[in-house]
XYZ file of C-alpha atoms in Angstrom:
770
model
C -14.515 -14.224 -20.701
C -16.581 -11.245 -21.307
C -15.660 -9.926 -25.281
C -18.866 -7.660 -25.577
C -16.899 -3.963 -23.848
C -13.245 -5.961 -25.425
C -13.488 -3.501 -28.311
C -12.949 -0.817 -26.056
C -9.610 -2.332 -25.816
C -8.282 -3.840 -28.399
C -9.279 -2.648 -32.064
C -7.549 -4.227 -34.906
C -7.733 -2.161 -37.442
C -8.400 -3.374 -41.000
C -7.714 -0.665 -43.928
C -8.844 -1.125 -47.312
C -5.852 -0.813 -48.667
C -2.932 -3.680 -48.369
C -1.291 -1.674 -45.179
C -2.742 -2.793 -41.899
C -2.408 -0.685 -38.702
C -0.479 -1.739 -35.979
C -2.718 -3.271 -32.763
C -3.883 0.327 -30.918
C -5.081 -0.396 -26.830
C -7.420 2.474 -26.071
C -8.473 3.146 -22.437
C -11.880 2.141 -21.694
C -13.551 6.164 -21.645
C -10.973 7.310 -24.031
C -11.539 6.986 -27.513
C -11.079 10.327 -29.647
C -9.784 11.690 -25.784
C -7.908 14.674 -27.044
C -5.699 14.502 -23.632
C -5.094 10.872 -24.676
C -4.305 11.691 -28.288
C -2.388 15.027 -26.895
C 0.369 11.715 -25.273
C 0.627 9.342 -27.816
C 1.597 11.846 -30.088
C 3.689 13.226 -27.636
C 6.809 15.737 -27.517
C 9.917 17.957 -25.955
C 10.919 17.977 -22.462
C 13.928 19.589 -20.544
C 15.013 16.657 -18.302
C 16.851 18.111 -15.422
C 19.343 15.969 -13.311
C 21.707 18.549 -11.824
C 22.257 22.643 -12.988
C 24.433 21.583 -15.391
C 22.887 18.323 -16.679
C 19.681 20.194 -18.293
C 18.975 18.089 -22.013
C 15.925 17.952 -24.025
C 14.255 14.587 -24.756
C 11.287 13.331 -27.056
C 8.499 12.084 -24.628
C 5.808 10.324 -25.804
C 2.886 7.179 -24.482
C 3.412 4.433 -26.618
C 0.710 2.493 -28.564
C -0.367 0.379 -25.823
C -0.966 3.391 -23.461
C 0.310 1.947 -20.408
C 4.042 2.413 -21.710
C 5.775 6.030 -21.685
C 8.895 6.209 -23.435
C 11.374 8.672 -24.137
C 14.638 9.209 -26.344
C 18.628 8.522 -24.595
C 21.421 10.338 -26.463
C 23.796 7.089 -25.122
C 24.987 5.308 -28.039
C 23.412 1.567 -28.464
C 21.142 2.924 -26.043
C 17.330 1.626 -26.325
C 14.797 4.694 -25.518
C 13.640 4.220 -21.600
C 10.319 3.579 -21.470
C 8.271 3.651 -17.744
C 4.629 1.560 -17.019
C 2.292 3.772 -16.311
C 1.543 1.702 -13.388
C 4.655 3.128 -11.645
C 4.178 6.387 -11.408
C 2.303 7.306 -7.945
C 1.752 10.672 -8.853
C 2.580 13.770 -11.029
C 3.014 17.024 -9.228
C 3.269 20.593 -11.379
C 5.833 23.357 -9.805
C 9.654 23.055 -7.962
C 8.308 20.802 -5.617
C 10.985 18.071 -5.835
C 14.094 18.672 -4.091
C 16.034 18.421 -7.656
C 13.741 21.039 -8.867
C 14.615 22.869 -5.594
C 18.111 22.222 -5.869
C 18.787 22.664 -9.992
C 16.220 25.547 -11.348
C 15.648 28.673 -10.256
C 11.901 29.955 -8.729
C 11.407 32.252 -11.554
C 10.301 28.787 -13.753
C 8.207 27.612 -11.408
C 4.961 27.747 -13.244
C 7.730 25.660 -16.198
C 7.965 22.510 -14.224
C 6.929 19.365 -13.337
C 8.102 15.794 -11.613
C 6.578 12.651 -12.497
C 7.118 10.480 -9.193
C 7.690 6.637 -9.689
C 6.489 4.058 -6.529
C 9.137 2.548 -4.481
C 12.667 4.224 -4.509
C 12.797 5.114 -8.372
C 14.286 8.598 -8.738
C 11.788 11.183 -9.741
C 11.921 11.896 -13.501
C 12.063 16.490 -13.153
C 11.350 18.067 -16.244
C 11.127 21.296 -17.342
C 8.391 22.499 -20.758
C 8.136 25.309 -22.546
C 4.718 27.305 -21.374
C 2.987 26.651 -18.168
C -0.064 25.944 -20.640
C 2.504 23.006 -21.934
C 2.987 22.313 -17.915
C -0.972 22.010 -17.297
C -1.804 20.397 -20.819
C 0.693 17.645 -19.847
C 0.238 17.179 -16.041
C -3.781 16.886 -16.574
C -2.993 14.657 -19.741
C -1.518 11.769 -17.234
C -2.992 12.532 -14.195
C -6.036 11.404 -16.483
C -4.620 8.140 -17.733
C -3.066 7.236 -14.130
C -6.834 7.963 -13.273
C -8.592 5.698 -15.674
C -6.239 2.288 -15.409
C -6.842 2.906 -11.546
C -10.041 2.775 -12.078
C -10.560 -0.230 -14.314
C -12.413 -3.015 -12.958
C -9.922 -5.876 -12.787
C -11.816 -7.851 -15.333
C -10.889 -4.907 -17.955
C -6.850 -4.442 -16.381
C -6.769 -8.711 -17.462
C -7.885 -8.008 -20.607
C -5.839 -4.549 -21.123
C -2.419 -6.959 -19.831
C -3.730 -9.562 -21.772
C -3.836 -7.218 -25.295
C -1.029 -5.469 -23.997
C 1.291 -9.005 -24.702
C -0.407 -9.559 -28.076
C 0.905 -6.847 -29.338
C 4.320 -7.081 -27.773
C 4.478 -10.524 -29.580
C 3.377 -9.503 -32.631
C 6.934 -8.901 -33.523
C 5.863 -7.482 -37.555
C 2.859 -4.883 -36.162
C 0.690 -7.218 -39.430
C -2.087 -7.627 -37.061
C -1.197 -11.005 -37.294
C 0.205 -13.909 -35.315
C 1.821 -16.902 -36.606
C 2.394 -19.796 -34.876
C 5.708 -18.635 -33.402
C 4.406 -15.367 -32.696
C 1.506 -17.548 -30.291
C 4.110 -19.463 -28.793
C 6.198 -15.764 -27.799
C 2.654 -14.758 -26.618
C 2.459 -17.367 -24.334
C 6.068 -17.043 -22.478
C 5.189 -13.740 -21.969
C 1.758 -14.379 -20.190
C 4.065 -16.448 -18.277
C 2.936 -20.062 -19.117
C 5.006 -22.743 -20.569
C 2.945 -25.535 -22.756
C 4.894 -28.169 -24.936
C 4.755 -27.163 -29.026
C 2.369 -29.780 -29.450
C -0.643 -27.972 -27.883
C 0.220 -24.755 -28.963
C 0.081 -25.933 -32.025
C -3.187 -28.082 -31.549
C -4.652 -24.350 -29.654
C -3.364 -22.438 -33.097
C -4.975 -24.849 -35.493
C -8.218 -25.194 -33.400
C -8.598 -21.219 -34.048
C -6.846 -20.889 -37.890
C -10.305 -21.659 -39.532
C -9.383 -19.690 -42.366
C -6.304 -22.464 -43.001
C -4.013 -19.273 -43.185
C -1.100 -20.394 -41.074
C -2.480 -16.862 -39.008
C -4.822 -15.691 -36.512
C -6.629 -12.509 -37.424
C -9.428 -10.701 -36.323
C -12.336 -13.307 -34.795
C -9.537 -16.091 -34.750
C -7.824 -14.131 -31.821
C -10.686 -12.821 -30.361
C -11.726 -16.999 -30.234
C -7.857 -17.988 -29.371
C -8.332 -14.796 -26.549
C -11.979 -17.147 -25.225
C -10.129 -19.924 -25.261
C -7.068 -19.370 -23.383
C -9.136 -17.507 -20.811
C -11.794 -19.611 -19.684
C -12.038 -20.231 -16.183
C -13.273 -24.146 -15.353
C -13.580 -23.148 -11.540
C -16.185 -20.363 -12.896
C -17.781 -22.332 -15.169
C -18.175 -25.408 -12.629
C -19.683 -22.841 -9.546
C -22.153 -21.029 -12.290
C -23.329 -24.075 -13.589
C -24.454 -25.017 -10.308
C -26.467 -22.182 -9.569
C -27.625 -21.521 -13.051
C -30.954 -22.939 -12.961
C -33.164 -20.272 -14.866
C -33.110 -21.692 -18.571
C -29.185 -21.683 -18.785
C -28.568 -18.609 -16.687
C -28.482 -17.446 -13.173
C -31.508 -15.377 -12.883
C -32.211 -12.872 -9.399
C -33.690 -15.893 -7.516
C -30.639 -17.541 -8.996
C -28.204 -15.546 -7.585
C -30.215 -14.840 -4.080
C -29.475 -18.280 -3.673
C -25.629 -17.716 -4.194
C -25.279 -15.164 -1.815
C -27.053 -16.743 1.182
C -25.574 -20.391 0.402
C -22.013 -19.306 -0.926
C -21.020 -16.108 -0.056
C -22.981 -16.515 3.162
C -24.384 -12.827 3.034
C -27.266 -11.628 4.603
C -29.031 -10.727 1.224
C -31.890 -9.773 -0.328
C -33.796 -9.789 -3.580
C -32.905 -5.901 -3.681
C -29.182 -6.871 -3.864
C -29.375 -9.769 -6.382
C -31.085 -6.510 -9.334
C -28.413 -4.222 -7.691
C -25.582 -6.596 -8.818
C -27.529 -7.616 -12.027
C -27.902 -3.820 -12.664
C -23.997 -3.592 -12.021
C -22.116 -6.005 -12.910
C -23.881 -7.615 -15.931
C -23.000 -6.653 -19.783
C -25.657 -8.519 -21.496
C -28.799 -5.803 -22.197
C -31.203 -8.388 -22.824
C -29.962 -10.672 -20.034
C -30.055 -7.131 -17.528
C -33.512 -6.292 -18.971
C -34.792 -10.490 -17.935
C -33.100 -9.609 -14.060
C -30.688 -12.536 -15.555
C -26.583 -12.672 -14.818
C -24.945 -14.159 -18.085
C -21.530 -15.893 -16.529
C -19.795 -13.009 -17.647
C -21.550 -11.037 -15.697
C -20.830 -13.484 -13.093
C -16.896 -13.016 -13.163
C -17.443 -9.264 -13.683
C -19.087 -9.539 -10.273
C -16.640 -11.620 -8.669
C -13.483 -9.552 -9.718
C -14.890 -6.522 -8.240
C -15.359 -4.571 -4.922
C -18.486 -6.907 -4.019
C -16.513 -9.967 -4.568
C -13.306 -9.498 -3.532
C -11.930 -10.488 -0.007
C -11.914 -7.686 1.692
C -15.527 -6.612 3.034
C -16.415 -3.511 0.966
C -18.095 -2.010 4.587
C -14.241 -1.466 5.553
C -13.120 0.323 2.439
C -14.233 3.573 4.260
C -14.129 4.649 8.121
C -16.406 2.843 9.872
C -15.304 2.530 13.142
C -15.908 5.078 16.635
C -13.253 7.468 15.934
C -14.546 9.061 18.820
C -12.449 7.191 21.617
C -9.870 8.631 23.524
C -6.745 9.140 20.801
C -4.817 6.107 22.942
C -7.499 3.526 22.013
C -5.821 3.333 18.368
C -3.259 1.798 16.782
C -1.704 4.640 14.473
C 0.384 3.537 12.095
C 3.332 4.481 12.374
C 6.984 5.263 10.971
C 10.850 5.679 12.001
C 13.298 7.706 10.452
C 10.814 8.398 7.992
C 13.439 10.419 6.367
C 15.259 7.827 5.225
C 14.794 6.100 1.916
C 17.221 3.536 2.197
C 19.600 2.657 4.843
C 20.772 3.903 8.323
C 24.351 4.555 7.417
C 24.948 5.952 4.302
C 21.647 6.261 2.633
C 19.777 9.573 1.789
C 17.471 11.732 3.748
C 14.641 13.059 1.360
C 11.362 14.926 2.019
C 10.054 12.310 -0.045
C 10.601 9.745 1.785
C 7.896 11.751 4.682
C 5.885 12.245 1.255
C 5.551 8.697 0.559
C 4.903 7.624 3.927
C 2.134 10.734 4.580
C 0.473 8.932 1.774
C 0.520 5.783 3.014
C -1.856 6.791 5.354
C 1.222 6.769 8.115
C 0.187 9.098 11.116
C 3.181 9.119 12.987
C 6.536 10.224 11.678
C 9.582 10.611 13.009
C 12.603 13.864 12.556
C 16.019 13.731 13.625
C 16.760 17.060 13.959
C 20.514 18.559 14.560
C 22.398 22.263 14.006
C 22.527 22.599 11.130
C 24.823 25.429 8.455
C 23.205 29.128 7.777
C 21.812 28.707 11.206
C 18.685 26.503 10.380
C 18.736 22.962 11.368
C 18.389 20.139 9.286
C 17.504 16.282 9.066
C 19.489 13.245 9.236
C 20.857 10.013 10.881
C 23.345 11.485 13.398
C 26.890 10.258 13.295
C 26.333 8.852 9.726
C 26.829 9.403 6.378
C 23.974 9.570 5.310
C 22.612 13.279 3.874
C 20.929 16.120 5.510
C 17.996 17.828 4.370
C 16.834 21.135 5.929
C 14.331 21.249 8.698
C 11.866 23.447 7.127
C 11.390 21.731 4.090
C 10.202 18.874 5.837
C 7.935 20.736 7.800
C 6.747 22.564 4.092
C 6.204 18.953 2.747
C 4.725 17.708 5.941
C 2.187 20.311 5.966
C 0.945 19.678 2.008
C 0.682 16.137 1.535
C -0.357 14.937 5.841
C -4.014 15.059 4.884
C -4.115 13.682 1.359
C -5.165 10.328 2.393
C -6.846 10.535 5.824
C -8.110 13.273 7.702
C -6.875 11.840 10.574
C -4.018 13.694 13.179
C -0.195 13.461 12.504
C 1.937 13.153 15.129
C 5.602 14.754 14.263
C 8.150 12.859 17.061
C 10.985 15.324 17.314
C 14.212 13.740 18.417
C 15.902 17.203 18.984
C 19.745 17.215 19.377
C 20.027 20.996 18.382
C 21.119 24.211 20.363
C 18.631 26.364 21.937
C 19.540 29.183 18.983
C 18.452 26.381 16.196
C 15.520 25.196 18.680
C 13.832 28.849 18.659
C 14.434 28.441 14.924
C 12.768 24.601 14.408
C 9.518 25.938 17.223
C 9.556 28.984 14.804
C 9.131 27.051 11.785
C 6.285 25.157 13.355
C 4.301 27.561 14.287
C 4.547 29.100 10.787
C 4.594 26.608 8.158
C 1.742 24.555 10.416
C -0.226 27.167 11.397
C -3.750 26.981 12.728
C -3.421 23.369 12.447
C -0.379 23.033 14.527
C -2.046 22.225 18.665
C -0.435 24.611 20.853
C -2.735 24.139 23.768
C -5.414 21.327 24.996
C -8.836 21.637 23.119
C -11.308 22.710 25.804
C -10.345 25.426 28.208
C -9.744 23.178 31.806
C -6.753 20.968 32.250
C -7.933 18.095 30.499
C -7.780 14.109 32.460
C -7.279 12.307 29.032
C -6.645 12.503 25.004
C -9.175 14.263 22.691
C -10.473 11.668 19.944
C -9.088 11.513 16.289
C -12.212 12.877 15.069
C -11.326 15.896 17.565
C -7.909 16.135 15.831
C -9.263 15.731 12.524
C -6.499 18.214 10.325
C -4.243 18.760 13.028
C -0.617 18.508 13.813
C 0.464 17.084 17.815
C 4.278 17.432 18.641
C 6.098 14.740 20.307
C 8.839 15.199 22.154
C 10.529 17.001 25.419
C 8.651 19.335 27.764
C 9.849 21.605 30.554
C 6.933 21.428 32.581
C 3.705 19.549 33.564
C 0.354 20.756 31.067
C -1.718 22.061 34.102
C 1.061 24.876 33.535
C -1.002 26.317 31.286
C -4.156 26.439 33.660
C -2.332 28.196 36.375
C 0.097 30.924 36.766
C 2.934 28.934 36.277
C 3.928 28.742 32.955
C 6.661 31.394 32.882
C 9.741 29.484 33.235
C 12.125 29.908 31.232
C 14.705 27.407 28.833
C 15.552 24.768 30.794
C 17.424 21.311 31.248
C 15.698 17.873 30.160
C 16.902 14.314 29.883
C 17.806 13.244 26.347
C 15.370 11.319 23.818
C 15.460 7.038 24.845
C 16.429 6.222 21.383
C 19.474 9.184 21.028
C 21.076 7.748 24.191
C 20.487 3.997 22.781
C 21.971 5.360 19.497
C 25.385 6.522 21.621
C 24.837 3.188 23.514
C 25.808 1.190 20.377
C 28.762 3.637 18.880
C 30.341 3.294 22.489
C 31.218 0.111 24.046
C 30.486 1.570 27.593
C 27.230 1.918 28.292
C 26.930 5.788 28.413
C 25.921 8.359 31.181
C 22.034 9.418 30.893
C 22.966 13.118 29.103
C 20.761 16.385 29.496
C 20.314 18.561 26.585
C 19.484 22.686 27.266
C 15.308 22.429 26.326
C 14.118 26.202 23.860
C 10.949 27.290 25.853
C 9.126 28.332 22.824
C 9.564 24.278 21.858
C 8.562 22.742 25.294
C 5.016 24.523 25.172
C 3.739 23.755 21.520
C 4.395 19.812 22.920
C 0.923 18.964 24.229
C -0.939 15.732 24.333
C 2.682 13.911 23.678
C 4.999 14.760 26.440
C 8.272 12.096 26.072
C 9.277 10.843 29.324
C 11.710 8.225 30.115
C 10.072 4.840 31.217
C 10.699 3.401 35.011
C 8.050 0.725 35.696
C 4.724 0.667 34.850
C 4.078 0.440 38.552
C 6.068 3.697 38.133
C 4.435 5.597 35.444
C 0.710 5.141 37.001
C 1.531 6.082 40.186
C 3.661 9.145 38.512
C 3.119 9.924 34.860
C -0.040 11.628 33.962
C -2.062 10.931 30.705
C -0.003 12.909 27.993
C 3.676 11.797 29.329
C 4.839 8.621 27.112
C 7.594 6.491 26.681
C 9.423 5.515 23.369
C 10.675 2.034 23.906
C 13.117 0.207 22.125
C 12.689 -3.180 20.254
C 14.411 -5.676 23.134
C 12.464 -3.677 26.015
C 9.510 -3.927 24.468
C 9.436 -7.328 23.475
C 10.866 -8.563 27.131
C 8.345 -6.782 28.507
C 5.459 -8.065 26.466
C 6.905 -12.024 26.945
C 7.274 -11.061 30.958
C 4.618 -8.234 31.837
C 1.660 -8.498 28.856
C -1.231 -7.887 31.053
C 0.614 -4.853 32.622
C 1.941 -3.596 29.886
C -1.689 -3.371 27.865
C -3.307 -1.962 31.212
C -0.529 1.231 30.799
C -1.549 1.512 27.384
C -5.267 1.875 28.175
C -3.817 5.074 29.811
C -1.440 6.314 28.303
C 0.981 6.163 24.573
C 3.549 3.742 23.752
C 5.548 4.072 21.037
C 8.087 1.264 19.761
C 11.274 1.938 17.780
C 13.643 -0.653 15.704
C 16.974 -1.470 17.353
C 19.587 0.442 16.418
C 21.701 -2.529 15.082
C 18.779 -2.455 12.191
C 21.301 -0.500 10.214
C 19.944 -2.326 6.863
C 16.312 -0.852 7.699
C 15.316 -4.033 8.908
C 12.063 -4.301 11.013
C 10.430 -6.503 13.927
C 7.519 -7.949 13.678
C 4.776 -5.918 15.002
C 2.302 -7.862 15.389
C 3.099 -9.040 19.394
C 3.690 -4.741 20.263
C -0.113 -4.732 18.994
C -1.200 -7.423 20.632
C -0.864 -5.520 24.013
C -1.831 -3.110 22.736
C 0.974 -0.510 21.775
C -0.428 2.487 20.005
C 2.474 3.731 17.849
C 4.693 0.896 16.469
C 7.128 2.694 14.339
C 8.462 0.783 10.514
C 11.284 1.869 8.274
C 8.290 2.241 5.402
C 11.185 2.395 3.198
C 12.236 -1.236 3.905
C 9.835 -3.765 1.869
C 9.664 -6.740 3.962
C 6.924 -9.082 5.223
C 6.641 -6.511 8.577
C 5.732 -3.952 6.227
C 2.963 -6.188 4.708
C 1.750 -6.958 8.066
C 0.996 -2.955 8.631
C -0.650 -2.693 5.809
C -2.259 -5.518 6.638
C -3.386 -4.217 10.336
C -4.504 -0.752 8.185
C -5.917 -1.885 5.360
C -9.606 -1.677 7.157
C -11.452 1.712 8.506
C -10.482 3.073 5.480
C -6.657 2.925 5.138
C -7.263 6.237 7.737
C -4.039 5.243 9.467
C -5.861 4.539 12.720
C -7.994 1.819 14.292
C -9.631 1.365 16.748
C -8.235 -1.616 19.115
C -10.483 -4.134 20.007
C -12.884 -3.646 23.917
C -10.716 -5.886 25.550
C -7.954 -4.085 24.949
C -9.155 -0.777 26.719
C -11.310 -2.024 29.181
C -9.253 -1.196 32.981
C -10.988 -4.865 34.368
C -9.520 -6.799 31.217
C -7.002 -9.385 32.254
C -6.185 -10.714 28.607
C -2.886 -12.184 28.430
C -1.940 -13.213 24.311
C 1.212 -15.613 26.098
C -1.405 -17.593 27.713
C -5.511 -17.810 26.738
C -7.820 -17.302 29.703
C -11.749 -17.494 29.357
C -13.028 -13.565 28.718
C -14.704 -11.311 26.294
C -11.806 -12.010 23.542
C -12.005 -15.653 23.416
C -13.990 -16.239 20.346
C -12.607 -19.968 19.084
C -13.461 -20.155 15.237
C -12.607 -21.992 12.511
C -11.510 -20.689 9.264
C -11.956 -22.696 6.741
C -9.749 -21.881 3.377
C -9.128 -23.810 -0.147
C -7.092 -22.052 -2.285
C -8.603 -22.928 -5.930
C -6.574 -20.901 -8.314
C -4.253 -18.050 -9.409
C -4.570 -15.659 -12.551
C -1.652 -13.923 -14.883
C 1.158 -14.064 -12.000
C 4.213 -11.592 -12.842
C 7.287 -12.999 -14.451
C 9.765 -13.025 -11.821
C 12.693 -12.703 -13.810
C 11.861 -10.466 -17.185
C 15.183 -10.323 -18.441
C 14.784 -14.295 -19.486
C 12.199 -14.305 -21.994
C 12.016 -18.212 -21.296
C 11.708 -18.003 -17.556
C 8.131 -19.426 -16.120
C 7.134 -19.476 -12.327
C 5.969 -23.194 -10.557
C 4.009 -20.988 -8.199
C 2.679 -22.307 -4.863
C 0.025 -20.279 -2.226
C 1.193 -19.907 1.533
C -1.656 -18.816 4.009
C -0.478 -17.597 7.287
C -2.374 -16.491 10.387
C -0.567 -14.098 12.340
C -1.841 -13.108 16.087
C -1.582 -14.197 19.503
C 0.558 -16.910 20.505
C -1.848 -20.022 19.919
C -3.383 -18.761 16.799
C -0.024 -17.915 14.633
C 0.404 -21.000 11.769
C 1.353 -21.364 8.352
C 0.318 -23.829 5.176
C 1.336 -24.256 2.294
C -0.278 -25.751 -1.222
C 1.853 -27.701 -3.684
C 4.068 -25.590 -6.885
C 1.851 -25.982 -9.879
C 5.247 -26.111 -12.552
C 5.639 -23.573 -15.527
C 1.998 -22.023 -14.929
C 1.980 -18.441 -13.482
C -1.588 -17.612 -16.372
C -3.746 -20.099 -14.854
C -2.657 -22.443 -12.096
C -4.712 -24.138 -10.201
C -4.915 -25.792 -7.017
C -7.799 -26.594 -5.142
C -6.188 -27.092 -2.055
C -7.916 -26.687 1.206
C -6.916 -25.841 4.529
C -8.525 -25.548 8.362
C -6.453 -23.492 10.849
C -8.309 -23.291 14.545
C -8.666 -19.288 16.036
C -8.990 -17.941 19.289
C -8.306 -14.272 19.319
C -10.039 -14.018 15.698
C -9.883 -9.792 16.509
C -5.944 -9.733 16.909
C -5.789 -12.304 14.022
C -4.384 -10.813 10.008
C -4.641 -13.234 6.946
C -1.779 -13.315 4.919
C -1.567 -15.117 1.508
C 1.603 -15.443 -0.040
C 2.966 -16.480 -3.320
C 6.108 -17.997 -3.930
C 8.029 -19.320 -7.285
C 9.270 -22.567 -6.337
C 12.818 -23.542 -6.760
C 14.058 -26.960 -5.425
C 17.955 -25.482 -5.131
C 17.606 -22.169 -3.865
C 15.264 -20.165 -1.552
C 11.879 -19.379 -2.804
C 10.980 -16.320 -4.798
C 8.664 -13.761 -4.010
C 5.780 -13.644 -6.177
C 3.344 -11.271 -4.266
C 0.984 -11.237 -1.541
C -2.320 -9.961 0.411
C -2.821 -9.519 3.979
C -5.708 -8.118 5.776
C -7.690 -8.544 9.268
C -9.151 -12.005 9.644
C -12.210 -9.583 10.899
C -12.091 -7.807 7.353
C -12.681 -11.797 5.497
C -16.099 -12.229 3.483
C -16.671 -15.355 3.388
C -17.888 -17.925 0.351
C -16.220 -17.376 -2.842
C -13.455 -14.205 -3.543
C -10.911 -13.137 -5.361
C -7.470 -11.625 -3.572
C -5.814 -9.223 -4.621
C -1.823 -9.393 -5.348
C 0.372 -6.863 -4.111
C 4.102 -6.840 -4.745
C 6.501 -6.020 -2.745
C 6.292 -2.232 -1.803
C 2.542 -3.265 -1.243
C 1.276 -1.686 -4.638
C -0.990 -3.605 -6.599
C -0.238 -6.178 -9.540
C -3.138 -4.888 -11.487
C -3.722 -7.900 -14.361
C -3.077 -10.936 -11.000
C -5.378 -11.930 -8.735
C -5.993 -15.165 -6.453
C -9.117 -16.952 -6.102
C -10.225 -18.535 -2.866
C -13.238 -20.049 -0.993
C -13.163 -18.921 2.882
C -15.236 -20.006 5.941
C -15.267 -18.489 8.551
C -17.050 -20.853 11.206
C -17.765 -20.808 15.101
C -16.025 -23.377 16.837
C -18.434 -26.300 18.045
């Protein structure tokens, strides 16, 4: 493990006096940085919880440079802490719902919010001056960005030494045998006392019964040695014990199966080698080799797929579109909170289709909530403002606003005016071009644009004729609204109609909602821009019984799938069968951390995580007879054999952090999700009491028929003989984005956020079947 850059993280400050300084972890590149020093010193801020609860608290960054703390005034209560890794963003001004509700507009420039990942509540704060706000926000953003940009190896080292610091109970920069044992439990590895004592004795060269300075360095290097890397490196390091550029090229060609050149080998040495002498000699040391394996070039995800690489000039219906259901909800469908924050979180995850459930509100202002339930309400105009501000921060490609309209005409008029006013020129109010279109525009042509999905009173071609003078009229209710009524009533209600405002109708251009009767009826009677929403059960039935017809329907039109109304806990259906028949808008509850959302994140991981994935050619070609349930010969059949060797994992998180002695017993499941014939799951044995560096060396083989629709998911679980295994982490990606060879796999938590110190090490080979 590289120690050449370790001083960047871990400075054991030796004072000339007998008083020793504590462990200080300085982020790379921020030594002596004024912003970092400002955060370490800290300061007083006002914490805002309600109109009456506004109290001053002292906030500061702890010396590990990863933990933030602020004092608690409650008796016997320790200071509150949170990790820098838990912060999603820092927002200046009164942008959170809490600050808008509990503070006056006159203090706009004194406010800022810390937004957390997952469901943790925002931290709403006020400073004494605008200058203080700027200092806090810029300083926090600097350290957050620094943590995000650290290499995996640096994150690993930072994490290990953070654990050492926690184990050093008295802060004397020395580690006793007791502290070493405590440290080993911190890093999720259980060893017997004799092993810990033996390791301690080997490193305690001064025979002082403590480890300090170089002894801690030696302890660290012994602990983090990776035998599997030693073996791989040793096989290819044929030039005086090091890997020359020719040796490295040999490794890239033979093991990684890359179409590499000598220039590629030189680039990797230049990029990752930490030893200057080795770099000058065009060689890669073992430290440089490990650095390469832990970075993007050595990751399982093809680096070329981290940016937009697909053709974005195809019609909109030729893409899978990342889509959310009841986007306003933060929790369940019955009594959970509705929030603009839910829209922001979905949009920042590249969701490109969000849902707005609109109802009449007080004071003439429409609101969004789950009708006829106890979910809280949020103003329609506040949602539109939030969408406008955050729609294109992660992706520039178009956002569809799926309206479920339950409002009276008066409040519909206000909805239309809010949409036009707040979205401005970004709102598509007429078809692109001067003539009636016959097909959808492309995501590229719609960059930075909003499309409204909803009911429309007339045909789109009326815009180009004199037949566009229609007044308010009546349309049938949305299919999803009708299903909600059906769920709440014993008898199936008659199809109801609602009165639709002309202004709201006129801004529905490419996504006009219509009821689905049959594929034949749609083919003969519906224009390309007329789309249907399918409840989960209906969609799955059609995908099972009429897969090819469903796929052909989606070659011309858009389809939206939504979860059953009975999913009151905001659970999700499996999206894969819907993608298999070419459905574009497969809407899921984004707020629910589930396997289905992991698959969704995996599906949209490639193509720059832009929220649009071009469907395979056989799902776009009208001559295709592809059926995912009954495979026949065709362009989709590209049989492969996928070899997977699960080698090892590094620094897996503790599942039960409350119990210091709780150590995981990890196992790995490898899952294939795609057409029915390809679905499979295989798992390793479990390793007892080792989440730090478990090793399996387990080989699997999967037969793949339709690789373009296959997703690969790696699931890590904590084995339990008495109950269901606990979730440790997972990672999912399309099979077509997998790199061959020795690769590190990132480990994500249930929310889909990266666990910065953890990884899985595998060897992969995707080969043509004989």
